[in-house]
Short mmCIF file of C-alpha atoms and ligand atoms in Angstrom, two decimals:
data_model
loop_
_atom_site.label_atom_id
_atom_site.label_comp_id
_atom_site.label_asym_id
_atom_site.label_seq_id
_atom_site.Cartn_x
_atom_site.Cartn_y
_atom_site.Cartn_z
CA MET I 1 121.51 64.68 -99.63
CA ALA I 2 118.28 62.96 -98.62
CA ILE I 3 114.60 63.19 -99.27
CA LEU I 4 111.98 64.18 -96.58
CA VAL I 5 108.90 61.90 -96.39
CA THR I 6 106.06 63.11 -94.35
CA GLY I 7 103.70 60.56 -92.94
CA GLY I 8 106.01 57.69 -93.72
CA ALA I 9 104.71 55.44 -90.81
CA GLY I 10 101.17 55.46 -92.26
CA PHE I 11 99.73 53.09 -94.99
CA ILE I 12 101.03 54.62 -98.28
CA GLY I 13 103.98 56.36 -96.90
CA SER I 14 105.48 53.28 -95.30
CA ASN I 15 104.88 51.25 -98.48
CA PHE I 16 106.64 54.01 -100.37
CA ILE I 17 109.73 53.92 -98.07
CA HIS I 18 110.01 50.11 -98.42
CA GLU I 19 109.92 50.51 -102.26
CA TRP I 20 112.17 53.44 -102.26
CA PHE I 21 114.93 51.46 -100.57
CA ALA I 22 114.05 48.26 -102.55
CA GLY I 23 114.79 50.44 -105.73
CA GLY I 24 118.11 51.59 -104.21
CA GLY I 25 117.03 55.11 -103.16
CA GLU I 26 119.03 57.66 -101.23
CA PRO I 27 118.65 58.34 -97.47
CA VAL I 28 115.10 59.05 -96.20
CA VAL I 29 114.09 61.33 -93.27
CA ASN I 30 110.62 60.30 -92.25
CA LEU I 31 108.66 62.86 -90.29
CA ASP I 32 105.37 61.47 -88.73
CA LYS I 33 103.42 62.46 -85.78
CA LEU I 34 102.21 58.91 -85.17
CA THR I 35 98.53 59.56 -84.83
CA TYR I 36 96.36 56.54 -84.44
CA ALA I 37 97.05 55.79 -88.21
CA GLY I 38 100.71 55.92 -87.85
CA ASN I 39 102.61 52.77 -86.73
CA PRO I 40 106.45 52.43 -86.64
CA ARG I 41 106.03 48.56 -86.96
CA ASN I 42 105.05 49.23 -90.62
CA LEU I 43 108.79 49.95 -91.11
CA ALA I 44 110.14 47.07 -88.94
CA GLY I 45 110.91 44.96 -92.03
CA LEU I 46 113.38 47.51 -93.55
CA PRO I 47 117.00 46.20 -93.85
CA ALA I 48 119.18 47.24 -90.92
CA SER I 49 121.52 49.06 -93.44
CA ALA I 50 118.66 51.18 -94.86
CA PRO I 51 119.56 54.91 -94.48
CA HIS I 52 116.20 55.71 -92.67
CA THR I 53 115.96 58.30 -89.99
CA PHE I 54 112.56 58.39 -88.26
CA VAL I 55 111.59 61.66 -86.58
CA HIS I 56 108.51 61.79 -84.35
CA GLY I 57 106.97 65.25 -84.94
CA ASP I 58 104.37 67.39 -86.63
CA ILE I 59 104.61 68.85 -89.99
CA ALA I 60 103.18 72.03 -88.38
CA ASP I 61 106.22 72.36 -86.14
CA ARG I 62 108.13 75.08 -88.05
CA GLU I 63 111.34 74.81 -86.13
CA LEU I 64 111.59 71.11 -86.33
CA VAL I 65 110.85 71.04 -90.02
CA SER I 66 113.28 73.81 -90.82
CA ALA I 67 115.91 72.05 -88.86
CA LEU I 68 115.33 68.81 -90.70
CA LEU I 69 115.49 70.48 -94.08
CA ARG I 70 118.81 72.18 -93.32
CA GLN I 71 120.55 69.40 -91.37
CA HIS I 72 119.82 66.68 -93.82
CA ALA I 73 120.37 68.77 -97.01
CA ILE I 74 116.90 67.76 -98.21
CA ARG I 75 116.64 67.78 -101.92
CA ALA I 76 112.98 66.75 -102.26
CA VAL I 77 109.91 66.45 -100.03
CA ILE I 78 107.28 63.70 -100.63
CA HIS I 79 104.32 64.87 -98.65
CA PHE I 80 101.98 62.00 -97.57
CA ALA I 81 101.09 63.16 -93.99
CA ALA I 82 97.45 63.86 -93.58
CA GLU I 83 94.36 62.95 -91.77
CA SER I 84 92.98 60.55 -94.41
CA HIS I 85 89.67 58.93 -93.29
CA VAL I 86 86.45 60.38 -94.74
CA ASP I 87 84.18 59.05 -91.92
CA ARG I 88 86.35 60.49 -89.17
CA SER I 89 86.36 63.85 -91.01
CA ILE I 90 82.59 63.72 -90.76
CA HIS I 91 82.59 62.92 -86.99
CA GLY I 92 85.38 65.46 -86.28
CA PRO I 93 86.71 67.85 -88.84
CA GLU I 94 89.05 69.89 -86.77
CA ASP I 95 92.11 67.71 -87.10
CA PHE I 96 91.68 67.62 -90.72
CA ILE I 97 91.75 71.42 -91.07
CA GLN I 98 94.72 71.52 -88.73
CA THR I 99 96.94 68.99 -90.36
CA ASN I 100 95.74 68.97 -94.07
CA ILE I 101 95.50 72.75 -94.42
CA VAL I 102 97.55 74.48 -91.67
CA GLY I 103 100.08 71.73 -91.50
CA THR I 104 100.55 71.74 -95.32
CA PHE I 105 100.86 75.60 -95.21
CA ARG I 106 103.56 75.62 -92.49
CA LEU I 107 105.47 72.80 -94.30
CA LEU I 108 105.36 74.86 -97.54
CA GLU I 109 106.62 77.96 -95.69
CA CYS I 110 109.58 76.04 -94.27
CA VAL I 111 110.33 74.39 -97.67
CA ARG I 112 110.17 77.79 -99.43
CA ALA I 113 112.68 79.31 -97.10
CA HIS I 114 114.98 76.29 -97.40
CA TRP I 115 114.61 76.29 -101.29
CA GLU I 116 115.32 80.02 -101.54
CA GLY I 117 118.54 79.53 -99.59
CA LEU I 118 119.96 76.95 -102.13
CA ASP I 119 122.27 77.74 -104.98
CA ALA I 120 120.79 77.97 -108.59
CA ALA I 121 121.41 74.28 -109.46
CA ALA I 122 120.04 72.93 -106.25
CA ARG I 123 116.94 75.26 -106.51
CA SER I 124 116.18 73.95 -110.04
CA ALA I 125 116.67 70.26 -109.06
CA PHE I 126 114.51 70.63 -105.86
CA ARG I 127 111.12 69.07 -105.74
CA PHE I 128 108.07 69.35 -103.44
CA LEU I 129 105.69 66.44 -104.32
CA HIS I 130 102.15 66.73 -102.81
CA VAL I 131 100.29 63.47 -102.45
CA SER I 132 96.63 64.15 -102.99
CA THR I 133 93.37 62.39 -103.84
CA ASP I 134 90.77 62.03 -106.47
CA GLU I 135 88.09 62.92 -103.97
CA ILE I 136 88.93 66.69 -104.48
CA TYR I 137 86.99 66.36 -107.75
CA GLY I 138 83.65 65.45 -106.14
CA SER I 139 81.33 62.83 -107.41
CA LEU I 140 80.46 61.54 -110.92
CA GLY I 141 77.33 60.41 -112.47
CA PRO I 142 77.26 56.90 -114.10
CA ALA I 143 77.70 58.27 -117.63
CA ASP I 144 80.26 61.10 -116.81
CA ALA I 145 83.78 61.04 -118.07
CA PRO I 146 86.31 60.16 -115.44
CA PHE I 147 88.22 62.95 -113.62
CA SER I 148 90.94 64.59 -115.56
CA GLU I 149 93.56 66.91 -114.31
CA THR I 150 91.48 69.89 -115.42
CA THR I 151 88.26 68.69 -113.82
CA ARG I 152 86.94 71.31 -111.43
CA HIS I 153 87.51 70.94 -107.77
CA GLN I 154 84.15 70.17 -106.03
CA PRO I 155 85.04 68.36 -102.74
CA ASN I 156 81.97 67.08 -100.71
CA SER I 157 83.43 66.02 -97.29
CA PRO I 158 85.47 67.84 -94.65
CA TYR I 159 88.40 65.51 -95.67
CA SER I 160 88.25 66.10 -99.42
CA ALA I 161 87.71 69.88 -98.89
CA SER I 162 90.77 70.10 -96.68
CA LYS I 163 92.80 68.10 -99.23
CA ALA I 164 91.51 70.52 -102.05
CA ALA I 165 92.55 73.45 -99.96
CA SER I 166 96.17 71.94 -99.59
CA ASP I 167 96.20 71.42 -103.43
CA HIS I 168 95.36 75.00 -103.95
CA LEU I 169 98.16 76.05 -101.53
CA VAL I 170 100.70 73.98 -103.35
CA ARG I 171 99.66 75.29 -106.63
CA ALA I 172 99.94 79.01 -105.22
CA TYR I 173 103.41 78.39 -104.01
CA HIS I 174 104.50 77.40 -107.56
CA HIS I 175 102.66 80.25 -109.24
CA THR I 176 103.64 82.98 -106.78
CA TYR I 177 107.10 81.89 -105.55
CA GLY I 178 108.24 79.52 -108.32
CA LEU I 179 108.63 76.54 -105.79
CA PRO I 180 109.09 73.45 -108.00
CA VAL I 181 106.01 71.54 -106.91
CA LEU I 182 104.31 68.49 -108.33
CA THR I 183 100.79 67.25 -107.30
CA THR I 184 99.43 63.74 -107.68
CA ASN I 185 95.71 62.95 -107.34
CA CYS I 186 95.27 59.17 -106.72
CA SER I 187 92.29 56.94 -106.45
CA ASN I 188 91.50 54.33 -103.72
CA ASN I 189 94.58 52.43 -102.67
CA HIS I 190 94.71 48.97 -101.10
CA GLY I 191 97.48 46.76 -99.85
CA PRO I 192 99.82 46.00 -96.95
CA PHE I 193 99.77 48.19 -93.74
CA GLN I 194 96.31 49.83 -94.43
CA PHE I 195 94.58 50.70 -91.21
CA PRO I 196 91.45 48.52 -90.89
CA GLU I 197 89.07 51.30 -90.70
CA LYS I 198 89.12 51.42 -94.54
CA LEU I 199 86.94 49.26 -96.59
CA MET I 200 89.25 46.40 -97.75
CA PRO I 201 91.19 45.72 -94.55
CA LEU I 202 87.99 46.17 -92.50
CA VAL I 203 86.12 43.47 -94.55
CA ILE I 204 89.11 41.16 -94.45
CA HIS I 205 89.45 41.57 -90.68
CA ASN I 206 85.72 41.26 -89.91
CA ALA I 207 85.36 38.31 -92.19
CA LEU I 208 87.95 36.36 -90.36
CA ALA I 209 86.57 37.45 -86.99
CA GLY I 210 83.04 36.21 -87.91
CA LYS I 211 81.62 39.78 -87.73
CA PRO I 212 79.27 41.58 -90.19
CA LEU I 213 80.78 43.07 -93.33
CA PRO I 214 79.15 46.61 -93.28
CA ILE I 215 78.13 47.95 -96.59
CA TYR I 216 76.96 51.68 -96.55
CA GLY I 217 73.62 52.31 -98.25
CA ASP I 218 72.95 50.21 -101.18
CA GLY I 219 76.65 49.34 -101.89
CA ARG I 220 76.54 50.62 -105.42
CA GLN I 221 78.98 53.46 -104.94
CA VAL I 222 81.92 53.10 -107.30
CA ARG I 223 85.54 53.58 -106.65
CA ASP I 224 88.67 53.01 -108.90
CA TRP I 225 91.04 50.74 -107.01
CA LEU I 226 94.70 50.73 -107.24
CA TYR I 227 97.24 48.48 -105.58
CA VAL I 228 99.47 50.60 -103.21
CA GLY I 229 102.72 49.37 -104.92
CA ASP I 230 101.51 50.83 -108.14
CA HIS I 231 100.71 54.30 -106.48
CA CYS I 232 104.24 54.22 -105.04
CA SER I 233 105.83 53.53 -108.41
CA ALA I 234 103.75 56.43 -109.91
CA VAL I 235 104.87 58.80 -107.20
CA ARG I 236 108.44 57.80 -107.83
CA ARG I 237 108.09 58.42 -111.57
CA VAL I 238 106.46 61.71 -111.04
CA LEU I 239 109.30 62.73 -108.71
CA GLU I 240 111.87 61.72 -111.24
CA SER I 241 110.32 62.95 -114.45
CA GLY I 242 107.22 65.13 -113.63
CA ARG I 243 107.15 68.77 -114.86
CA PRO I 244 107.23 71.26 -112.05
CA GLY I 245 103.84 72.92 -111.56
CA GLU I 246 101.98 69.96 -113.06
CA VAL I 247 99.17 67.80 -111.69
CA TYR I 248 99.12 63.99 -112.49
CA ASN I 249 96.06 61.81 -111.92
CA ILE I 250 96.95 58.24 -110.82
CA GLY I 251 94.30 55.45 -111.07
CA GLY I 252 94.05 51.74 -111.68
CA GLY I 253 91.40 51.71 -114.38
CA SER I 254 89.49 49.32 -111.98
CA GLU I 255 86.05 50.88 -111.32
CA ARG I 256 83.99 48.64 -109.07
CA PRO I 257 80.91 49.12 -106.93
CA ASN I 258 81.51 48.44 -103.26
CA LEU I 259 79.28 45.41 -103.15
CA GLU I 260 81.28 43.80 -106.06
CA VAL I 261 84.57 44.62 -104.06
CA VAL I 262 83.37 42.98 -100.98
CA HIS I 263 82.14 39.89 -102.93
CA ALA I 264 85.54 39.69 -104.63
CA LEU I 265 87.32 39.77 -101.34
CA CYS I 266 84.98 37.10 -99.94
CA ALA I 267 85.74 34.95 -102.97
CA VAL I 268 89.42 35.24 -102.36
CA LEU I 269 88.94 34.39 -98.68
CA ASP I 270 86.65 31.43 -99.51
CA ARG I 271 89.53 30.00 -101.52
CA GLU I 272 92.51 30.87 -99.25
CA ARG I 273 90.93 30.42 -95.73
CA PRO I 274 87.49 28.82 -96.05
CA ARG I 275 85.09 29.01 -93.06
CA THR I 276 85.06 25.72 -91.20
CA ASP I 277 81.25 25.47 -91.62
CA GLY I 278 81.60 25.49 -95.39
CA ILE I 279 79.39 28.60 -95.72
CA GLY I 280 80.80 31.52 -97.84
CA TYR I 281 82.11 34.71 -96.26
CA ALA I 282 79.53 36.63 -98.38
CA SER I 283 76.91 35.44 -95.86
CA GLN I 284 78.34 37.99 -93.38
CA ILE I 285 77.44 41.00 -95.56
CA ALA I 286 75.25 43.49 -93.71
CA PHE I 287 73.83 46.76 -95.16
CA VAL I 288 74.19 49.65 -92.70
CA LYS I 289 73.27 53.27 -92.73
CA ASP I 290 74.99 55.33 -95.44
CA ARG I 291 77.77 57.83 -95.05
CA PRO I 292 76.40 61.32 -94.87
CA GLY I 293 77.03 63.01 -98.33
CA HIS I 294 78.46 59.78 -99.72
CA ASP I 295 80.14 60.40 -103.09
CA ARG I 296 78.46 58.14 -105.60
CA ARG I 297 81.30 57.46 -108.19
CA TYR I 298 85.08 58.26 -108.58
CA ALA I 299 86.91 57.40 -111.75
CA ILE I 300 90.36 58.43 -112.88
CA ASP I 301 91.48 59.37 -116.29
CA ALA I 302 95.20 58.53 -116.03
CA ARG I 303 96.22 59.04 -119.61
CA LYS I 304 98.46 62.04 -118.81
CA ILE I 305 100.82 60.16 -116.68
CA GLU I 306 100.94 57.30 -119.05
CA ARG I 307 101.55 59.55 -122.09
CA GLU I 308 104.04 61.83 -120.44
CA LEU I 309 105.87 59.69 -118.01
CA GLY I 310 105.11 56.16 -119.34
CA TRP I 311 103.55 55.04 -116.14
CA ARG I 312 100.93 52.16 -116.03
CA PRO I 313 99.80 49.99 -113.12
CA ALA I 314 101.46 46.52 -112.95
CA GLU I 315 98.55 44.92 -111.07
CA THR I 316 95.08 44.17 -112.25
CA PHE I 317 92.14 44.62 -109.83
CA GLU I 318 92.23 40.70 -109.46
CA SER I 319 95.94 40.22 -108.98
CA GLY I 320 96.03 43.27 -106.54
CA ILE I 321 93.28 42.03 -104.25
CA GLU I 322 94.92 38.43 -104.24
CA ARG I 323 98.07 40.12 -102.91
CA THR I 324 96.22 42.26 -100.43
CA VAL I 325 94.22 39.36 -98.95
CA ARG I 326 97.25 37.14 -98.77
CA TRP I 327 99.24 39.83 -96.94
CA TYR I 328 96.48 40.14 -94.28
CA LEU I 329 96.23 36.48 -93.84
CA HIS I 330 100.02 36.23 -93.37
CA ASN I 331 100.23 39.25 -91.08
CA GLU I 332 97.63 38.60 -88.42
CA ALA I 333 99.90 39.77 -85.58
CA TRP I 334 100.08 43.17 -87.31
CA VAL I 335 96.38 43.43 -87.42
CA ARG I 336 95.80 42.30 -83.87
CA GLU I 337 98.16 45.00 -82.77
CA VAL I 338 96.47 47.82 -84.61
CA THR I 339 92.91 46.72 -83.90
CA SER I 340 93.45 47.03 -80.15
CA GLY I 341 92.86 50.10 -78.18
CA GLU I 342 91.56 53.29 -79.90
CA TYR I 343 90.42 51.51 -83.01
CA ARG I 344 87.79 49.60 -80.85
CA ALA I 345 86.49 52.85 -79.54
CA TRP I 346 86.11 54.14 -83.15
CA VAL I 347 84.22 51.01 -84.31
CA ALA I 348 81.91 51.29 -81.18
CA THR I 349 80.89 54.77 -81.98
CA HIS I 350 80.85 54.69 -85.80
CA TYR I 351 78.92 51.50 -86.29
CA ALA I 352 76.54 51.89 -83.37
CA PRO I 353 72.96 50.95 -84.51
P1 NAD T 401 97.22 57.15 -93.32
O1 NAD T 401 96.15 57.80 -92.48
O2 NAD T 401 97.41 55.70 -93.28
O3 NAD T 401 98.67 57.81 -92.93
C1 NAD T 401 98.91 59.27 -92.55
C2 NAD T 401 100.10 59.35 -91.87
O4 NAD T 401 100.31 60.76 -91.55
C3 NAD T 401 100.17 58.69 -90.47
O5 NAD T 401 101.27 57.95 -90.27
C4 NAD T 401 99.96 59.79 -89.46
O6 NAD T 401 100.62 59.53 -88.19
C5 NAD T 401 100.75 60.99 -90.21
N1 NAD T 401 100.23 62.24 -89.73
C6 NAD T 401 99.00 62.72 -89.51
N2 NAD T 401 99.07 63.99 -89.09
C7 NAD T 401 100.40 64.40 -89.17
C8 NAD T 401 101.02 65.56 -88.72
N3 NAD T 401 100.39 66.67 -88.35
N4 NAD T 401 102.38 65.59 -88.80
C9 NAD T 401 103.09 64.56 -89.26
N5 NAD T 401 102.47 63.32 -89.46
C10 NAD T 401 101.16 63.26 -89.42
O7 NAD T 401 97.08 57.70 -94.78
P2 NAD T 401 97.20 57.05 -96.13
O8 NAD T 401 96.07 56.30 -96.65
O9 NAD T 401 98.73 56.46 -96.18
O10 NAD T 401 97.34 58.40 -97.06
C11 NAD T 401 98.58 59.13 -97.27
C12 NAD T 401 98.30 60.17 -98.18
O11 NAD T 401 97.85 59.73 -99.43
C13 NAD T 401 97.25 61.25 -97.74
O12 NAD T 401 97.76 62.57 -98.00
C14 NAD T 401 96.03 60.93 -98.43
O13 NAD T 401 95.14 62.09 -98.57
C15 NAD T 401 96.64 60.48 -99.81
N6 NAD T 401 95.78 59.40 -100.48
C16 NAD T 401 95.25 58.26 -99.94
C17 NAD T 401 94.59 57.41 -100.69
C18 NAD T 401 94.19 56.03 -99.98
O14 NAD T 401 93.34 55.31 -100.67
N7 NAD T 401 94.52 55.80 -98.75
C19 NAD T 401 94.33 57.58 -102.03
C20 NAD T 401 94.73 58.81 -102.61
C21 NAD T 401 95.47 59.66 -101.92
O1 DAU T 402 89.64 57.95 -103.28
C1 DAU T 402 90.81 58.15 -102.56
C2 DAU T 402 90.47 58.12 -101.09
O2 DAU T 402 90.12 56.74 -100.77
C3 DAU T 402 91.50 58.59 -100.24
O3 DAU T 402 91.69 60.05 -100.49
C4 DAU T 402 91.15 58.46 -98.80
O4 DAU T 402 92.26 58.82 -97.91
C5 DAU T 402 90.85 56.98 -98.42
O5 DAU T 402 90.42 56.84 -97.15
C6 DAU T 402 89.86 56.54 -99.50
O6 DAU T 402 88.53 57.19 -99.10
P1 DAU T 402 86.99 56.26 -99.24
O7 DAU T 402 86.19 57.02 -98.40
O8 DAU T 402 86.76 56.04 -100.65
O9 DAU T 402 87.68 54.90 -98.56
P2 DAU T 402 86.95 53.96 -97.60
O10 DAU T 402 87.83 52.71 -97.49
O11 DAU T 402 86.68 54.59 -96.30
O12 DAU T 402 85.59 53.52 -98.30
C7 DAU T 402 85.57 52.93 -99.60
C8 DAU T 402 84.03 52.80 -100.02
O13 DAU T 402 83.49 51.81 -99.22
C9 DAU T 402 83.37 54.08 -99.77
O14 DAU T 402 82.39 54.21 -100.87
C10 DAU T 402 82.56 53.83 -98.44
C11 DAU T 402 82.47 52.33 -98.42
N1 DAU T 402 82.43 51.73 -97.09
C12 DAU T 402 83.55 52.00 -96.27
C13 DAU T 402 83.47 51.38 -94.94
C14 DAU T 402 84.70 51.72 -94.02
C15 DAU T 402 81.45 50.90 -96.82
O15 DAU T 402 80.48 50.66 -97.42
N2 DAU T 402 81.49 50.33 -95.44
C16 DAU T 402 82.44 50.63 -94.54
O16 DAU T 402 82.41 49.97 -93.41
#
């Protein structure tokens, strides 16, 4: 038996696979389309003996997915694959609809057929874990309570709307067909292998390259940051012990305004790799035009996963960003490779004055 991981050559999926094998997990079939965000080199460090099968393909390919489920006797699906970047969804939403909604729907259909063909014991042990985001809940005011699992869905970007649609489909497959699904809604992750179009790796990369550190709007938008290893441990815990049909919010309890996040990154860089002219990296901060419809604040109430499953993050905001910065400093070849080509075209279009 094996688990099927979708999107396992992206940021969180590849971290999950590394941690899965470090924890002695069973074989993994990793289905990934390798969009610009997918990079097989994220998995180059796996031990040669790791039972990892990489399959280059689309979650929307019914024949391929059905064959993988059957041939590998899949007992659980961990669904990370998605178009994940809010800014790209604003420039071009079509891919987000296709992968996040249509792709998730087709995957669910294949999984349902596979699950219905299992014997009673295997059916009850089977799990479909849908990895989703806090962005489906919309935006909070400064005094609002953090998002709980019962907060109304109010997505504001094409990305978050497409993820909310996928959450609804997953829920419906449990309610209608009894498919044993689990949904996780997590806050902003950071850590190794994150594509440098997202805030933290972008800032680290630009700082070292002597480029501006772009802050959208006034930089006072708040996100709740979580080290990716903690997200992976939470997903594993939910897979092992979560109750089918339930939603679990995952967060770091680390709300920070973007400007503070960038200053914190600059402080770590000043210590670890000071500029040769003695000036702090924060001098590179540049305010740029705001993201359209930019959500003001996200915050997660993660008491349910703590109470029911005993999960808490291991890293604080400070210890997490130290690890993240150090990883990028020690993996400059990885950054060089992913920042070539298509990424440059994106930066030229998106940050054009
Ligand atoms: P990512 O963009 O780094 O990786 C996504 C992966 O999915 C890539 O490897 C890509 O090639 C693959 N993919 C895209 N379309 C596909 C398709 N049609 N078929 C197969 N593979 C496809 O994203 P990420 O940041 O690792 O996010 C993973 C999941 O976690 C997403 O579902 C995202 O919504 C969710 N999430 C992310 C964060 C975050 O902070 N990054 C936070 C909460 C939830
Ligand atoms: O909240 C979870 C979400 O976090 C995930 O669902 C998404 O997949 C993931 O991409 C992330 O979305 P964000 O839009 O919050 O992440 P991003 O890193 O793009 O931006 C973080 C904040 O920083 C956000 O308020 C926008 C701001 N920002 C971002 C960039 C790229 C800037 O100020 N300047 C920038 O150049």
